mmCIF file of C-alpha atoms in Angstrom:
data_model
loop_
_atom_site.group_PDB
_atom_site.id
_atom_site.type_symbol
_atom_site.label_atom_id
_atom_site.label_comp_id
_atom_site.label_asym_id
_atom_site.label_seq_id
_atom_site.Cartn_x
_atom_site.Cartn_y
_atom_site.Cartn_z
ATOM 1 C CA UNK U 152 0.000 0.000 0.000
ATOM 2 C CA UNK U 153 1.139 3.666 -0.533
ATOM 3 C CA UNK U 154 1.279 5.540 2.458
ATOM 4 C CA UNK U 155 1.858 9.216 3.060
ATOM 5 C CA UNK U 156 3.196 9.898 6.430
ATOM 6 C CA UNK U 157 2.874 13.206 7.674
ATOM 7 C CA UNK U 158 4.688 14.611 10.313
ATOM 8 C CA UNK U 159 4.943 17.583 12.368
ATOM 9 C CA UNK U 160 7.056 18.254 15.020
ATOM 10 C CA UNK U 161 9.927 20.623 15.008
ATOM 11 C CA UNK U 162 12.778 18.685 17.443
ATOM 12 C CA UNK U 163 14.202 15.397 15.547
ATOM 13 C CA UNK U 164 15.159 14.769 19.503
ATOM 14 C CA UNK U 165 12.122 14.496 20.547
ATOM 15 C CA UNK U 166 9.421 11.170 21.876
ATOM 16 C CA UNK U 167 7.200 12.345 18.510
ATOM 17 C CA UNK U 168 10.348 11.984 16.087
ATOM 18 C CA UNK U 169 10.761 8.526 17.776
ATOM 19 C CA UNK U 170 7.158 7.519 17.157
ATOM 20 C CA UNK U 171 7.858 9.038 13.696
ATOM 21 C CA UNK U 172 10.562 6.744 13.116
ATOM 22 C CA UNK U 173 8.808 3.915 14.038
ATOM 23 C CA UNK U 174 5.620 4.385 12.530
ATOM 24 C CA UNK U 175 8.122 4.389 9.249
ATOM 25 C CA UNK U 176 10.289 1.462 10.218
ATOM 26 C CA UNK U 177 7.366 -0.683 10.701
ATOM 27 C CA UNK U 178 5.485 0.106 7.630
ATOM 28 C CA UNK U 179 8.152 -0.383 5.727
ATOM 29 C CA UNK U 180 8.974 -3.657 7.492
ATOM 30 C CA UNK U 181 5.506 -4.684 6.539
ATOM 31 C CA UNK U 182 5.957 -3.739 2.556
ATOM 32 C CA UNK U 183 4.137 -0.510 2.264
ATOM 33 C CA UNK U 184 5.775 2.086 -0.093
ATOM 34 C CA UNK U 185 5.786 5.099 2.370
ATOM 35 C CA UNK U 186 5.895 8.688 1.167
ATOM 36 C CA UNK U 187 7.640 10.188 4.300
ATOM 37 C CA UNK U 188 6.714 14.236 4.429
ATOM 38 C CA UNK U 189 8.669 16.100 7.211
ATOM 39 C CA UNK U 190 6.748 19.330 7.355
ATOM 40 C CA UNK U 191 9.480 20.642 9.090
ATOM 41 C CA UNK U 192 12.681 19.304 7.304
ATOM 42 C CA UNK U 193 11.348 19.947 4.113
ATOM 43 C CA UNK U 194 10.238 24.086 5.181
ATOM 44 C CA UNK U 195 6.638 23.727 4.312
ATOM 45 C CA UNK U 196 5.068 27.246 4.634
ATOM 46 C CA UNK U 197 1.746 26.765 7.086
ATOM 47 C CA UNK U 198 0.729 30.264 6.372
ATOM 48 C CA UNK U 199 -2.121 30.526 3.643
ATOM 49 C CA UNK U 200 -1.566 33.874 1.762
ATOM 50 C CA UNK U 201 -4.296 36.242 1.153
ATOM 51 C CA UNK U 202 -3.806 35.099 -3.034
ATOM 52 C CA UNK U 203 -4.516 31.530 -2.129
ATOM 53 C CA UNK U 204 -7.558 32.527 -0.133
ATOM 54 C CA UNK U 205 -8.630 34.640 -3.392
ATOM 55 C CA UNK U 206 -7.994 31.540 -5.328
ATOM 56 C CA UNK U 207 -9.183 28.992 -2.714
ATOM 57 C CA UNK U 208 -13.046 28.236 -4.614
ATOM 58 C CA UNK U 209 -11.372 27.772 -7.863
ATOM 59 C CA UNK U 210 -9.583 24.303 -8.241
ATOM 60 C CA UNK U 211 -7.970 25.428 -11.686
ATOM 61 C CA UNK U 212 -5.807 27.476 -9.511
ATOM 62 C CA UNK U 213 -6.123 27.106 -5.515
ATOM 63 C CA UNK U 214 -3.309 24.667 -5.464
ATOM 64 C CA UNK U 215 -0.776 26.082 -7.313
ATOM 65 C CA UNK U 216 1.701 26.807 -4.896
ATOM 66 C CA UNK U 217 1.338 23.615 -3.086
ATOM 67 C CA UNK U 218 0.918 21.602 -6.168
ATOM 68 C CA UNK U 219 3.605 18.708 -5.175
ATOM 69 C CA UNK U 220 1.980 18.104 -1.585
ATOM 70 C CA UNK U 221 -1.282 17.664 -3.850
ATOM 71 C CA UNK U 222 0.432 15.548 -5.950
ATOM 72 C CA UNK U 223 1.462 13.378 -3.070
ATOM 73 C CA UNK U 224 -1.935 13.353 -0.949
ATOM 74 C CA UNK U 225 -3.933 12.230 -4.181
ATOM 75 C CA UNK U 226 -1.170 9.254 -4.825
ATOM 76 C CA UNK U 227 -1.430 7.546 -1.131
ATOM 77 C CA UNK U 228 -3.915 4.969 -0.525
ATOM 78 C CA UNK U 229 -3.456 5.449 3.351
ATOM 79 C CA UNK U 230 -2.475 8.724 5.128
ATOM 80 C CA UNK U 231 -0.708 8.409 8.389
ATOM 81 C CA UNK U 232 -0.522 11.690 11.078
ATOM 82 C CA UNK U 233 2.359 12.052 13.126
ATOM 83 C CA UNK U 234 1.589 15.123 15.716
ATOM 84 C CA UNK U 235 1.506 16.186 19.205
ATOM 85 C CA UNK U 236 -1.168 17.835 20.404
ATOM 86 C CA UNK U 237 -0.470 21.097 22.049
ATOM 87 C CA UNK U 238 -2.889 23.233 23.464
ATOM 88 C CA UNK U 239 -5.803 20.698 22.550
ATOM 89 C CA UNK U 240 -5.074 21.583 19.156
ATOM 90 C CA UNK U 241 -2.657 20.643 16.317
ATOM 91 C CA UNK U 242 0.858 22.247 15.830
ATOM 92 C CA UNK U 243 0.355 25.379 13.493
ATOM 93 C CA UNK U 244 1.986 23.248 11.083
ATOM 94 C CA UNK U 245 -0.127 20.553 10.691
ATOM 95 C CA UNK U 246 -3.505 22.993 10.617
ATOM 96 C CA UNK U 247 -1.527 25.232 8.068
ATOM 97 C CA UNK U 248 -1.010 22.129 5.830
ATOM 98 C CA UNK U 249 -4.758 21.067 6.173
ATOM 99 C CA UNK U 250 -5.765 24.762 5.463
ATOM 100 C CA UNK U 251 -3.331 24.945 2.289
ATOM 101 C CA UNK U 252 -3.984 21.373 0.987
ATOM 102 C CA UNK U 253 -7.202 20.021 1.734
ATOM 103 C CA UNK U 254 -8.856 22.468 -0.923
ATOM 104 C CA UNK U 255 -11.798 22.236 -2.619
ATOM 105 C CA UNK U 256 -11.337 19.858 -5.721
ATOM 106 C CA UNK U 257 -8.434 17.723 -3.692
ATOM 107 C CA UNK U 258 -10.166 17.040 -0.495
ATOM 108 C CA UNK U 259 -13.457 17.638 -1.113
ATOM 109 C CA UNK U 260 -15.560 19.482 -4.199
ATOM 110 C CA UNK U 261 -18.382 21.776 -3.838
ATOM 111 C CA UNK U 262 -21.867 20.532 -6.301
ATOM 112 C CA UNK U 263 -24.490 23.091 -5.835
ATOM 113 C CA UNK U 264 -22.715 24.810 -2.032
ATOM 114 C CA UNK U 265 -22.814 21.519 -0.273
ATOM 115 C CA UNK U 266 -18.955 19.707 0.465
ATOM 116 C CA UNK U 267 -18.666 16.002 -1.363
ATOM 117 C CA UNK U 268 -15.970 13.888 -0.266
ATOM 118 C CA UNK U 269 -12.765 14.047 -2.940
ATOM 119 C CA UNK U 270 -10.315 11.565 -0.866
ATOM 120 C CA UNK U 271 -11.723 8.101 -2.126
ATOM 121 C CA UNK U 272 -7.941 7.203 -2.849
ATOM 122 C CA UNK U 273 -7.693 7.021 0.892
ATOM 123 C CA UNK U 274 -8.470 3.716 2.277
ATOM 124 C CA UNK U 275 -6.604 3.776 5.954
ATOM 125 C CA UNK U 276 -6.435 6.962 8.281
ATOM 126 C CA UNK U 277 -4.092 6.817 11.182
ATOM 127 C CA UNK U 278 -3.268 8.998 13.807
ATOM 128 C CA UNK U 279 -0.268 8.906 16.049
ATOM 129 C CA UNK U 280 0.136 11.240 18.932
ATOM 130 C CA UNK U 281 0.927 12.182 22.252
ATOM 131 C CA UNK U 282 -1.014 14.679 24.722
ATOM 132 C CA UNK U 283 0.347 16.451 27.676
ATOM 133 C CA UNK U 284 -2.547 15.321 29.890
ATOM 134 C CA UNK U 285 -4.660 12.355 30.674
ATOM 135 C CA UNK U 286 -7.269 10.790 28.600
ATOM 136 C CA UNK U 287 -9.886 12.471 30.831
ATOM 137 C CA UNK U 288 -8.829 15.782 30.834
ATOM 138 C CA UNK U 289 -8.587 15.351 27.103
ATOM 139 C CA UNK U 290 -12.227 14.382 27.042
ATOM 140 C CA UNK U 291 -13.369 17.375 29.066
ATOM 141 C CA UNK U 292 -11.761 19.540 26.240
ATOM 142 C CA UNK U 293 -14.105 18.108 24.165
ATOM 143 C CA UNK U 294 -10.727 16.517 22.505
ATOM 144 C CA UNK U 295 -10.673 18.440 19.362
ATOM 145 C CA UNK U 296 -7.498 16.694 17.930
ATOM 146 C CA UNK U 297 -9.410 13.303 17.878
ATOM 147 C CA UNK U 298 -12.680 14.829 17.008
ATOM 148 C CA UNK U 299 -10.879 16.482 13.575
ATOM 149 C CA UNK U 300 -9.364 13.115 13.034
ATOM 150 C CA UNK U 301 -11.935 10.756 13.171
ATOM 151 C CA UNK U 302 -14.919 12.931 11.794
ATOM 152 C CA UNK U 303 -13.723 15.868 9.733
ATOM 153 C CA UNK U 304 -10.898 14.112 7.777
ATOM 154 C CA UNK U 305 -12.576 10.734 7.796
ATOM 155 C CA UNK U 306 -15.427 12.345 6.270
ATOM 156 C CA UNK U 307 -13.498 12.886 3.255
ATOM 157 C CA UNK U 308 -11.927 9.890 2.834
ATOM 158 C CA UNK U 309 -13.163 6.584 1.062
ATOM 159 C CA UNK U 310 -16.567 5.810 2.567
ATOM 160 C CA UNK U 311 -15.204 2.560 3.528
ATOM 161 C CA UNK U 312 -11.769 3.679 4.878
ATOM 162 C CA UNK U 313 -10.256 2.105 8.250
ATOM 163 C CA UNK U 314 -9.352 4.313 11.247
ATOM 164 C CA UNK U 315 -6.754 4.006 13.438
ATOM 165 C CA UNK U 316 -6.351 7.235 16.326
ATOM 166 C CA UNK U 317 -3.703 6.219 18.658
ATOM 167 C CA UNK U 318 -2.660 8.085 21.570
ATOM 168 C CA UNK U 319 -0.015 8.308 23.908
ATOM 169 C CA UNK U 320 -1.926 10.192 27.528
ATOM 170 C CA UNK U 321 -0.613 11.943 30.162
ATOM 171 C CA UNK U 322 3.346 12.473 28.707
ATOM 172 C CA UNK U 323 4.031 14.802 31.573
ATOM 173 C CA UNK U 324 4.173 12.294 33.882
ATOM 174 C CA UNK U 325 4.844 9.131 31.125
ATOM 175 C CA UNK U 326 7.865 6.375 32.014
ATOM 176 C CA UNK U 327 10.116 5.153 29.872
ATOM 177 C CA UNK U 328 8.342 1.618 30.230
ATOM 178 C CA UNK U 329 5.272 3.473 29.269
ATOM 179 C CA UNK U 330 6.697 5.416 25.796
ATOM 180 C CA UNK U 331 9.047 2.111 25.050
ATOM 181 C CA UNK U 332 5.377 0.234 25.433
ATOM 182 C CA UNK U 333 3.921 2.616 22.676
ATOM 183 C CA UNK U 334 6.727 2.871 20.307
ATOM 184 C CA UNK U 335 6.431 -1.033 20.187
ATOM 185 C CA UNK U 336 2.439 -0.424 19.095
ATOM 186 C CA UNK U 337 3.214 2.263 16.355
ATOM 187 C CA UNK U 338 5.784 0.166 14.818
ATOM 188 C CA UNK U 339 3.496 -2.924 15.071
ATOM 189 C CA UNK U 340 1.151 -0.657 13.463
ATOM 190 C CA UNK U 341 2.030 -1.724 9.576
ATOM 191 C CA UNK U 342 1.403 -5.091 10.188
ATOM 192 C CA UNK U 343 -2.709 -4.150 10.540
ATOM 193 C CA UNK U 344 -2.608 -1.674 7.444
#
């Protein structure tokens, strides 16, 4: 299977470029083509400019600029997330690539003002993350990470596409048993794709 990994997370130090690593490793282990995307090692610009909001409703020209990262969504059959969540939220780079790639006529196309899913070429959504805080306190939030995960971008997505949202809770007060136990998951991960 193709799969385009995106990650976002700007220390290659960190637990989330581990879990990046081994969501890679293992899907490659398994025999998936992966189509790694860095956001940050490659210098993908998050910021949508006021031309591509102009040109946003037009699919003949709202993805010019970001014409390769269209390229590479629409030729994945599975797209894996790599991301913490900070603040309840995504990193500004992962919303900024979502706001400057999931346009209208790649994601989704507008037929008479009402959104039809575009993404059919996406057959398996994964998530991989970590949160600061517990699974509870994540929950009060409302937990708008896993609520844009498993609703908003599944909804455009092949009708019949598998989901996958896993979470590492509470890394404030994690152990390494705890993060070696999840790193083992994500790499098993590939073997269920």
């Amino acid at each position: 299977m193709r799969v385009l990994v995106v990650y976002a997370h700007p220390n290659p130090e960190s637990f989330g470029a581990a879990l990046h690593a081994a969501a890679v490793a293992g899907l490659r282990r398994h025999g998936h083509e992966v189509d790694d995307c860095d956001l940050y090692a490659e210098g993908f610009e998050p910021v949508l400019s006021r031309e591509e909001r102009l040109d946003y409703l037009d699919p003949a020209r709202n993805g010019r600029s970001v014409a390769g990262y269209v390229e590479r969504l629409r030729a994945a059959e599975a797209l894996v997330l790599c991301f913490p969540v900070w603040n309840f939220g995504y990193p500004a780079m992962l919303k900024g690539y979502f706001d400057r790639v999931f346009l209208p006529g790649v994601s989704f196309k507008l037929v008479e003002g009402a959104a039809q899913p575009s993404l059919w070429n996406i057959r398996r959504l994964a998530a991989v993350t970590t949160y600061g805080g517990t699974r509870w306190r994540a929950m009060l939030m409302g937990d708008p990470p896993r609520k844009l995960v498993c609703r908003s971008l599944r909804a455009v997505c092949h009708p019949t596409a598998r989901l996958s949202y896993q979470a590492h809770y509470d890394m404030n007060r994690s152990t390494p048993e705890s993060r070696a136990g999840f790193l083992r998951k994500i790499e098993a991960m590939g073997a269920r794709f």
